[in-house]
Structures are given as C-alpha cells and as structure tokens.
Amino acid sequence: MPKSRTSSFTRRGFIAAGGALGLVAVLAACGGTDSAKGDGGKDNGAATSGSWTFKDDLGKDVTTKSKPKNIVAFTGTAAALYDYGVPVKGVFGPTKTADGKPDVQAGSMDISKVEILGNVYDEFNIEKYAALQPDLMVTNSWDGTYWYVPEASKDKILSIAPHAAIKVGGDVTLDKALERTADLAKSLGADMNSKKTVDAKARFEAAAAKVREATKANPGIKVLAGSGSADLFYASSPETSADLKYFKSLGVEFITPEKLDEGGFFESLSWENAGKYKADLVLLDNRTGTLQPEELKAKATWAEMPAVKAGQVAPRVTEPIFSYDKCAQLLEDLAKSIQNAKKVS
C-alpha cells in the first residue's frame, strides 16, 4: 500500500488524534443504503426504474434512488472520473500543493471547481461533506479499507451517503483496476465509446506492448521501486500494488525486498542500509511529501546506489490515476526508462 504523508508509518498510517467531530443537522437527510454480498465486483453497474446500482470491489451492491449527481471522491479516483467526463463536487486526499498548484494526484482536474474536504492523510471535513448533500462517495482500496477515509471517523463518514471502492492492491493488476474504474465511470454516465476514450485505451494497449518490447530488447535490467523519507528508504514489493504487478507481467524484472511490513507492501530501511539492494533502475515515488532526487543528494547511501550514480532514476506514479489516458503515459515513460537503462548493478 502507498504510505501516507507522515514521517513514519503503520500499515494504515497514523490514526488522527483528537476528539470526534460533531455532525450538523443535515447529516440525517443524507443517508443511503448498501448491502454486502459475497461476489467481489462483477456487475458493471446498472440503472433500473430510475435507480442506480453498482457492485463494488469490496463485495457491496451500492444502490441509490437515481443515478448519482453529487459525487465526492478520493482525489485520484476523482481525477480518473474526470478523464471520462464524470464531474465530482468534492474531493479528499492530496489535491493541491503548498503553493496552491494541483497535486500530482489531481491529474487534469480544475481543482478550483471542487470542494476540498481534506488535503492530507487523516484530514476529512465531515460538515463540509454533509453540506454537499452527496449522492455517492467513491475511493480506492488497497487492503479492504476505504483509502483516505480516516479510521477514527470512518463510521460517521460512511453513514452519510452510499459509498463504493475500487480495489487497487493485493491480487489486482493495473489493467483490472482500469477496467473496474471504467465500469464505475460508465455506470455514472460516461460515454466509453467516445473518440477520446477509445483512443486512450488503444494508446494504453500500444504502450503495454512497448514495455514488453523494451524488456525483451534490454534483458536483465534489475528494477527497484522505492520511496524516500527523512529517516527511512522504503523498498517496495512488486507483488502487492496494481501497477508493479502489471509491470512484472510485461516482463519487468523487479527486486523483491526480503523483510516486508505486515501488509507485504514494502521493507523499511534506515538510510545507513538504503543501499542493500543493487538495481540498474530505480523507480522513485513521485508523491508530494516524499523526497525527490534533488533532496536525496544529501543522503550518502542514495548517492552511492549504482542506478543513482548512472543517472538511471525515473519517477514512479505510486498512486496511479486509473484512466487509460493517464496510465498510457505511465507505460510509455516506463518503456523509455527500461530501453535506455544500462546494466550497472
């Protein structure tokens, strides 16, 4: 699972401190229903007799009286829906940087036109959420929980409106997460036969072929996915994130860390031991709040990594925006990085 924007991490990140937030009177008017069932998400969503239903990836049939219009979403999910022409009213999760510019996870969204309910992990303004009178809340799920919905207040948040999650971790690969996000967008009114969407999907498929070609043409390139913080370097497993699992299926040769965290997502290494794994190419977490190459120059062990010394470091979009448009670019960049890498480990 991607790590939250804190200096140290548990599997879900720190639970927000402080007392429970009170709810305004409007909460009572914003209810919805969903029912849990055993099949984890084969229905693409449907509208019958004016109602709307979608079977999400946590096994829930999420139902509303009509097709949702007031949608609130995790920023990355909202960015994917935006690419399919489905607007949202509010977002939660990294949306804008300290200088007011769109966060990388906001994608192509105009962030001035959405209500930002929380911009960091464990921040979620429940009163603002309720005031939007949401018909539906959607987010991703890495481990069976609702990503960026604070653990301490999740029950109150989830009681306000129907909610759905798209699985992006565990046994799910990037292509499957893309399909399910597209299913959700279609159920919400997106035209999946539009030229923009058809072209984006074709570009994605062509980009996947480019990665396969690059790995065959330049075999033996060892890749390490990592993330830097002030105190630790996190070496990611290729087995538990949708993007890395998919890259591996295309022939990318990843280094698998030996001592993973409880969820199996990464190994935490002190900076003294950050050079434990010798790679030819490093895919470095590009999220706001993680250390980037310029900041990492001060870390001696980083500078001594073979891939770093060779200038073979590429950004990793650790939390992809699951639209074909954004993921096509992601694969094209990966293909170029592998194609241009030299064996240095």
Short mmCIF file of C-alpha atoms in Angstrom, two decimals:
data_model
loop_
_atom_site.label_atom_id
_atom_site.label_comp_id
_atom_site.label_asym_id
_atom_site.label_seq_id
_atom_site.Cartn_x
_atom_site.Cartn_y
_atom_site.Cartn_z
CA MET A 1 0.00 0.00 0.00
CA PRO A 2 1.23 3.51 -0.63
CA LYS A 3 2.38 5.19 2.54
CA SER A 4 0.59 8.21 3.97
CA ARG A 5 2.23 11.62 4.24
CA THR A 6 3.74 11.13 7.67
CA SER A 7 7.30 10.80 8.87
CA SER A 8 6.80 7.18 9.89
CA PHE A 9 4.11 4.69 9.02
CA THR A 10 1.97 1.80 10.10
CA ARG A 11 0.07 -0.23 7.56
CA ARG A 12 -2.80 2.29 7.55
CA GLY A 13 -0.81 5.35 8.65
CA PHE A 14 -1.38 7.17 11.91
CA ILE A 15 -4.95 7.36 13.17
CA ALA A 16 -5.91 11.00 13.54
CA ALA A 17 -5.67 12.32 17.08
CA GLY A 18 -8.28 14.41 18.84
CA GLY A 19 -11.95 14.17 19.72
CA ALA A 20 -14.72 13.07 17.40
CA LEU A 21 -16.19 15.74 15.15
CA GLY A 22 -19.83 16.71 15.64
CA LEU A 23 -22.24 16.48 12.76
CA VAL A 24 -24.54 19.23 11.56
CA ALA A 25 -28.24 18.62 11.25
CA VAL A 26 -28.03 17.98 7.53
CA LEU A 27 -26.49 14.55 8.15
CA ALA A 28 -29.84 13.00 8.83
CA ALA A 29 -31.01 13.94 5.35
CA CYS A 30 -28.04 12.46 3.52
CA GLY A 31 -28.46 8.73 4.10
CA GLY A 32 -28.14 5.88 1.63
CA THR A 33 -28.10 2.13 1.53
CA ASP A 34 -25.69 -0.55 0.51
CA SER A 35 -25.74 -4.26 1.16
CA ALA A 36 -22.80 -6.62 1.40
CA LYS A 37 -22.71 -9.72 -0.80
CA GLY A 38 -20.10 -12.34 -1.39
CA ASP A 39 -19.19 -11.72 -5.07
CA GLY A 40 -16.43 -9.12 -5.32
CA GLY A 41 -17.47 -6.89 -8.18
CA LYS A 42 -18.52 -8.44 -11.49
CA ASP A 43 -21.55 -6.21 -12.13
CA ASN A 44 -20.61 -3.11 -14.10
CA GLY A 45 -23.40 -1.03 -12.61
CA ALA A 46 -26.96 -0.54 -13.79
CA ALA A 47 -29.91 1.80 -13.60
CA THR A 48 -33.37 0.24 -13.46
CA SER A 49 -36.65 2.08 -12.87
CA GLY A 50 -34.70 5.24 -12.13
CA SER A 51 -32.49 3.59 -9.51
CA TRP A 52 -28.73 3.10 -9.76
CA THR A 53 -26.66 0.19 -8.50
CA PHE A 54 -23.02 -0.79 -8.69
CA LYS A 55 -21.32 -3.84 -7.25
CA ASP A 56 -18.02 -2.56 -5.89
CA ASP A 57 -14.77 -4.40 -5.24
CA LEU A 58 -15.48 -4.87 -1.54
CA GLY A 59 -18.45 -7.06 -2.49
CA LYS A 60 -21.18 -4.47 -1.90
CA ASP A 61 -24.19 -3.69 -4.04
CA VAL A 62 -24.25 0.08 -3.74
CA THR A 63 -27.70 1.48 -4.55
CA THR A 64 -29.20 4.95 -4.89
CA LYS A 65 -32.70 6.08 -5.89
CA SER A 66 -31.36 7.65 -9.09
CA LYS A 67 -28.05 7.98 -10.89
CA PRO A 68 -25.73 9.92 -8.55
CA LYS A 69 -25.06 13.55 -9.47
CA ASN A 70 -23.45 14.91 -6.30
CA ILE A 71 -20.35 12.74 -6.18
CA VAL A 72 -17.49 13.04 -3.70
CA ALA A 73 -14.32 11.07 -4.30
CA PHE A 74 -10.75 10.44 -3.27
CA THR A 75 -8.65 12.83 -5.35
CA GLY A 76 -7.07 10.15 -7.55
CA THR A 77 -10.42 8.48 -8.18
CA ALA A 78 -11.97 11.86 -8.96
CA ALA A 79 -9.16 12.56 -11.44
CA ALA A 80 -9.90 9.29 -13.24
CA LEU A 81 -13.63 10.03 -13.39
CA TYR A 82 -12.81 13.50 -14.73
CA ASP A 83 -10.90 11.94 -17.62
CA TYR A 84 -14.07 10.04 -18.51
CA GLY A 85 -16.23 13.15 -18.32
CA VAL A 86 -17.79 12.46 -14.91
CA PRO A 87 -17.54 15.52 -12.64
CA VAL A 88 -17.36 15.44 -8.84
CA LYS A 89 -18.44 18.04 -6.29
CA GLY A 90 -15.89 17.34 -3.58
CA VAL A 91 -12.57 15.56 -3.09
CA PHE A 92 -10.43 14.27 -0.24
CA GLY A 93 -6.76 13.39 -0.42
CA PRO A 94 -3.74 15.24 -1.86
CA THR A 95 -5.27 17.87 -4.14
CA LYS A 96 -3.11 20.98 -4.00
CA THR A 97 0.47 21.68 -3.03
CA ALA A 98 1.69 24.28 -0.54
CA ASP A 99 1.97 26.86 -3.33
CA GLY A 100 -1.62 26.26 -4.41
CA LYS A 101 -0.85 24.26 -7.55
CA PRO A 102 -2.60 20.97 -8.35
CA ASP A 103 -1.06 17.95 -6.65
CA VAL A 104 0.20 15.22 -8.96
CA GLN A 105 -2.74 13.08 -7.85
CA ALA A 106 -5.26 15.68 -9.09
CA GLY A 107 -4.41 14.89 -12.70
CA SER A 108 -6.19 17.14 -15.19
CA MET A 109 -8.92 18.31 -12.79
CA ASP A 110 -9.58 22.00 -12.30
CA ILE A 111 -9.13 21.98 -8.54
CA SER A 112 -10.71 25.43 -8.21
CA LYS A 113 -14.06 23.84 -9.08
CA VAL A 114 -14.15 21.18 -6.37
CA GLU A 115 -14.64 21.41 -2.62
CA ILE A 116 -11.52 20.10 -0.91
CA LEU A 117 -12.60 18.20 2.22
CA GLY A 118 -9.09 17.17 3.22
CA ASN A 119 -5.71 17.62 1.62
CA VAL A 120 -3.60 15.25 3.73
CA TYR A 121 -3.94 11.84 5.31
CA ASP A 122 -6.48 11.67 8.17
CA GLU A 123 -7.99 15.05 7.23
CA PHE A 124 -11.67 14.98 6.26
CA ASN A 125 -14.15 17.79 6.98
CA ILE A 126 -17.36 15.94 7.76
CA GLU A 127 -19.51 19.07 7.99
CA LYS A 128 -18.45 20.23 4.52
CA TYR A 129 -19.03 16.72 3.21
CA ALA A 130 -22.56 16.62 4.56
CA ALA A 131 -23.30 20.11 3.25
CA LEU A 132 -22.56 18.90 -0.28
CA GLN A 133 -25.51 16.52 0.10
CA PRO A 134 -23.58 13.71 -1.57
CA ASP A 135 -25.38 11.00 -3.51
CA LEU A 136 -22.26 8.84 -3.61
CA MET A 137 -18.72 8.66 -2.27
CA VAL A 138 -16.07 6.68 -4.15
CA THR A 139 -12.46 5.85 -3.37
CA ASN A 140 -9.82 3.19 -3.94
CA SER A 141 -9.00 0.27 -1.67
CA TRP A 142 -5.55 -1.22 -1.10
CA ASP A 143 -6.32 -3.62 1.73
CA GLY A 144 -10.09 -3.87 2.09
CA THR A 145 -10.49 -0.42 3.65
CA TYR A 146 -11.59 2.91 2.18
CA TRP A 147 -8.46 4.79 1.14
CA TYR A 148 -8.05 8.22 2.78
CA VAL A 149 -11.22 7.86 4.85
CA PRO A 150 -9.88 8.46 8.39
CA GLU A 151 -10.11 5.41 10.62
CA ALA A 152 -11.18 7.46 13.64
CA SER A 153 -14.23 8.98 11.92
CA LYS A 154 -14.99 6.46 9.18
CA ASP A 155 -18.29 5.28 10.70
CA LYS A 156 -19.71 8.80 10.70
CA ILE A 157 -18.42 9.50 7.21
CA LEU A 158 -19.72 6.25 5.75
CA SER A 159 -23.17 6.78 7.30
CA ILE A 160 -23.78 9.96 5.32
CA ALA A 161 -24.06 8.56 1.79
CA PRO A 162 -23.69 5.34 -0.19
CA HIS A 163 -20.05 4.54 -0.84
CA ALA A 164 -18.09 2.38 -3.26
CA ALA A 165 -14.45 1.30 -3.53
CA ILE A 166 -12.30 0.12 -6.43
CA LYS A 167 -9.59 -2.35 -5.48
CA VAL A 168 -6.05 -1.32 -6.47
CA GLY A 169 -3.89 -3.56 -4.27
CA GLY A 170 -3.38 -7.18 -3.33
CA ASP A 171 -4.16 -9.54 -6.21
CA VAL A 172 -5.34 -6.79 -8.58
CA THR A 173 -3.24 -5.68 -11.54
CA LEU A 174 -3.26 -2.27 -13.21
CA ASP A 175 -5.33 -3.41 -16.19
CA LYS A 176 -8.03 -4.82 -13.90
CA ALA A 177 -8.16 -1.64 -11.79
CA LEU A 178 -8.50 0.31 -15.02
CA GLU A 179 -11.38 -1.88 -16.17
CA ARG A 180 -13.21 -1.51 -12.88
CA THR A 181 -12.75 2.27 -12.77
CA ALA A 182 -14.07 2.43 -16.33
CA ASP A 183 -17.04 0.29 -15.26
CA LEU A 184 -17.79 2.76 -12.49
CA ALA A 185 -17.47 5.74 -14.84
CA LYS A 186 -19.78 4.08 -17.38
CA SER A 187 -22.40 3.42 -14.73
CA LEU A 188 -22.26 7.12 -13.81
CA GLY A 189 -22.92 8.21 -17.39
CA ALA A 190 -19.52 8.24 -19.10
CA ASP A 191 -19.50 7.59 -22.84
CA MET A 192 -16.99 4.79 -23.18
CA ASN A 193 -17.36 4.86 -26.98
CA SER A 194 -16.23 8.46 -27.28
CA LYS A 195 -13.22 9.02 -29.53
CA LYS A 196 -11.19 10.32 -26.59
CA THR A 197 -11.75 7.19 -24.53
CA VAL A 198 -11.38 4.73 -27.41
CA ASP A 199 -8.12 6.40 -28.47
CA ALA A 200 -6.82 6.43 -24.88
CA LYS A 201 -7.47 2.71 -24.47
CA ALA A 202 -5.73 1.95 -27.78
CA ARG A 203 -2.79 4.08 -26.68
CA PHE A 204 -2.63 2.17 -23.38
CA GLU A 205 -2.56 -1.18 -25.17
CA ALA A 206 0.15 0.06 -27.53
CA ALA A 207 2.16 1.34 -24.56
CA ALA A 208 1.92 -2.05 -22.84
CA ALA A 209 3.36 -3.61 -25.99
CA LYS A 210 6.22 -1.09 -25.89
CA VAL A 211 7.10 -2.18 -22.33
CA ARG A 212 7.15 -5.84 -23.43
CA GLU A 213 9.38 -4.94 -26.35
CA ALA A 214 11.73 -2.92 -24.14
CA THR A 215 12.18 -5.73 -21.61
CA LYS A 216 12.93 -8.22 -24.39
CA ALA A 217 15.33 -5.88 -26.17
CA ASN A 218 17.19 -4.96 -22.96
CA PRO A 219 17.05 -8.07 -20.75
CA GLY A 220 18.49 -8.35 -17.25
CA ILE A 221 17.72 -4.80 -16.11
CA LYS A 222 17.01 -5.03 -12.38
CA VAL A 223 14.42 -2.52 -11.18
CA LEU A 224 13.83 -1.33 -7.62
CA ALA A 225 10.73 0.65 -6.68
CA GLY A 226 11.41 2.88 -3.70
CA SER A 227 10.30 5.87 -1.67
CA GLY A 228 12.35 8.26 0.41
CA SER A 229 11.53 9.98 3.69
CA ALA A 230 13.75 11.89 6.10
CA ASP A 231 14.61 8.83 8.18
CA LEU A 232 13.89 5.81 6.00
CA PHE A 233 14.08 4.43 2.49
CA TYR A 234 11.14 2.17 1.59
CA ALA A 235 11.83 -0.63 -0.89
CA SER A 236 8.53 -1.73 -2.43
CA SER A 237 7.38 -5.24 -3.22
CA PRO A 238 6.20 -5.85 -6.80
CA GLU A 239 3.59 -8.31 -5.55
CA THR A 240 1.02 -6.12 -3.80
CA SER A 241 0.46 -2.97 -5.88
CA ALA A 242 -1.59 -2.99 -9.08
CA ASP A 243 0.98 -1.07 -11.12
CA LEU A 244 4.07 -3.10 -10.19
CA LYS A 245 2.25 -6.41 -10.57
CA TYR A 246 1.22 -5.39 -14.07
CA PHE A 247 4.70 -4.17 -14.99
CA LYS A 248 6.06 -7.53 -13.83
CA SER A 249 3.59 -9.33 -16.09
CA LEU A 250 5.00 -7.30 -19.00
CA GLY A 251 8.49 -8.62 -18.29
CA VAL A 252 9.96 -6.01 -15.94
CA GLU A 253 12.50 -7.68 -13.61
CA PHE A 254 11.92 -6.30 -10.13
CA ILE A 255 13.99 -6.72 -7.00
CA THR A 256 11.75 -8.14 -4.27
CA PRO A 257 12.66 -6.94 -0.74
CA GLU A 258 13.27 -9.65 1.84
CA LYS A 259 11.69 -8.30 5.04
CA LEU A 260 8.33 -6.77 4.26
CA ASP A 261 5.92 -4.90 6.51
CA GLU A 262 2.78 -6.56 7.89
CA GLY A 263 0.81 -5.87 4.71
CA GLY A 264 3.57 -7.10 2.42
CA PHE A 265 3.95 -3.74 0.69
CA PHE A 266 7.50 -2.60 1.48
CA GLU A 267 10.67 -3.06 3.51
CA SER A 268 11.72 -0.14 5.71
CA LEU A 269 15.45 0.54 5.53
CA SER A 270 17.44 3.03 7.57
CA TRP A 271 19.48 5.32 5.38
CA GLU A 272 22.62 3.55 6.58
CA ASN A 273 21.24 0.40 4.93
CA ALA A 274 19.48 2.00 1.97
CA GLY A 275 21.97 0.51 -0.46
CA LYS A 276 21.04 -3.05 0.50
CA TYR A 277 19.60 -3.81 -2.95
CA LYS A 278 21.66 -3.16 -6.09
CA ALA A 279 19.49 -2.06 -9.00
CA ASP A 280 20.05 -0.87 -12.56
CA LEU A 281 16.97 1.36 -12.48
CA VAL A 282 15.19 2.95 -9.53
CA LEU A 283 11.54 3.93 -9.81
CA LEU A 284 11.20 6.67 -7.18
CA ASP A 285 7.89 7.58 -5.53
CA ASN A 286 6.78 10.92 -7.03
CA ARG A 287 4.11 11.84 -4.47
CA THR A 288 4.06 15.13 -2.64
CA GLY A 289 5.66 14.66 0.76
CA THR A 290 8.26 12.13 -0.38
CA LEU A 291 11.88 13.07 -1.01
CA GLN A 292 12.79 13.66 -4.63
CA PRO A 293 16.23 13.27 -6.31
CA GLU A 294 17.38 16.81 -5.57
CA GLU A 295 16.54 16.41 -1.87
CA LEU A 296 18.09 12.95 -1.75
CA LYS A 297 21.51 14.20 -2.82
CA ALA A 298 22.28 14.80 0.86
CA LYS A 299 21.89 11.08 1.59
CA ALA A 300 25.29 9.45 1.06
CA THR A 301 23.93 5.95 0.58
CA TRP A 302 21.48 7.20 -2.04
CA ALA A 303 24.26 8.85 -4.00
CA GLU A 304 26.26 5.60 -3.97
CA MET A 305 23.49 3.42 -5.39
CA PRO A 306 24.60 2.07 -8.80
CA ALA A 307 21.44 3.26 -10.55
CA VAL A 308 21.71 6.72 -8.99
CA LYS A 309 25.39 7.08 -9.94
CA ALA A 310 24.45 6.14 -13.50
CA GLY A 311 21.59 8.64 -13.61
CA GLN A 312 19.06 5.84 -14.00
CA VAL A 313 16.30 7.08 -11.71
CA ALA A 314 12.77 7.56 -13.02
CA PRO A 315 9.65 8.80 -11.22
CA ARG A 316 7.14 6.21 -10.12
CA VAL A 317 3.50 7.25 -10.10
CA THR A 318 2.93 5.29 -6.90
CA GLU A 319 -0.80 6.00 -6.84
CA PRO A 320 -1.83 5.93 -10.50
CA ILE A 321 -4.85 7.80 -11.80
CA PHE A 322 -6.79 4.82 -13.15
CA SER A 323 -7.86 6.18 -16.52
CA TYR A 324 -6.49 4.84 -19.79
CA ASP A 325 -5.24 8.31 -20.68
CA LYS A 326 -3.04 8.65 -17.58
CA CYS A 327 -1.87 5.03 -17.49
CA ALA A 328 -0.86 5.07 -21.16
CA GLN A 329 1.61 7.85 -20.37
CA LEU A 330 2.83 5.91 -17.36
CA LEU A 331 3.64 2.86 -19.52
CA GLU A 332 5.26 4.92 -22.26
CA ASP A 333 7.59 6.50 -19.72
CA LEU A 334 8.44 3.10 -18.23
CA ALA A 335 9.25 1.66 -21.66
CA LYS A 336 11.68 4.51 -22.35
CA SER A 337 13.36 4.13 -18.95
CA ILE A 338 13.96 0.40 -19.47
CA GLN A 339 15.01 0.85 -23.08
CA ASN A 340 17.63 3.44 -22.12
CA ALA A 341 18.94 1.72 -18.96
CA LYS A 342 22.39 0.16 -18.87
CA LYS A 343 23.44 -2.76 -16.70
CA VAL A 344 25.27 -1.20 -13.72
CA SER A 345 24.44 -3.39 -10.72
#
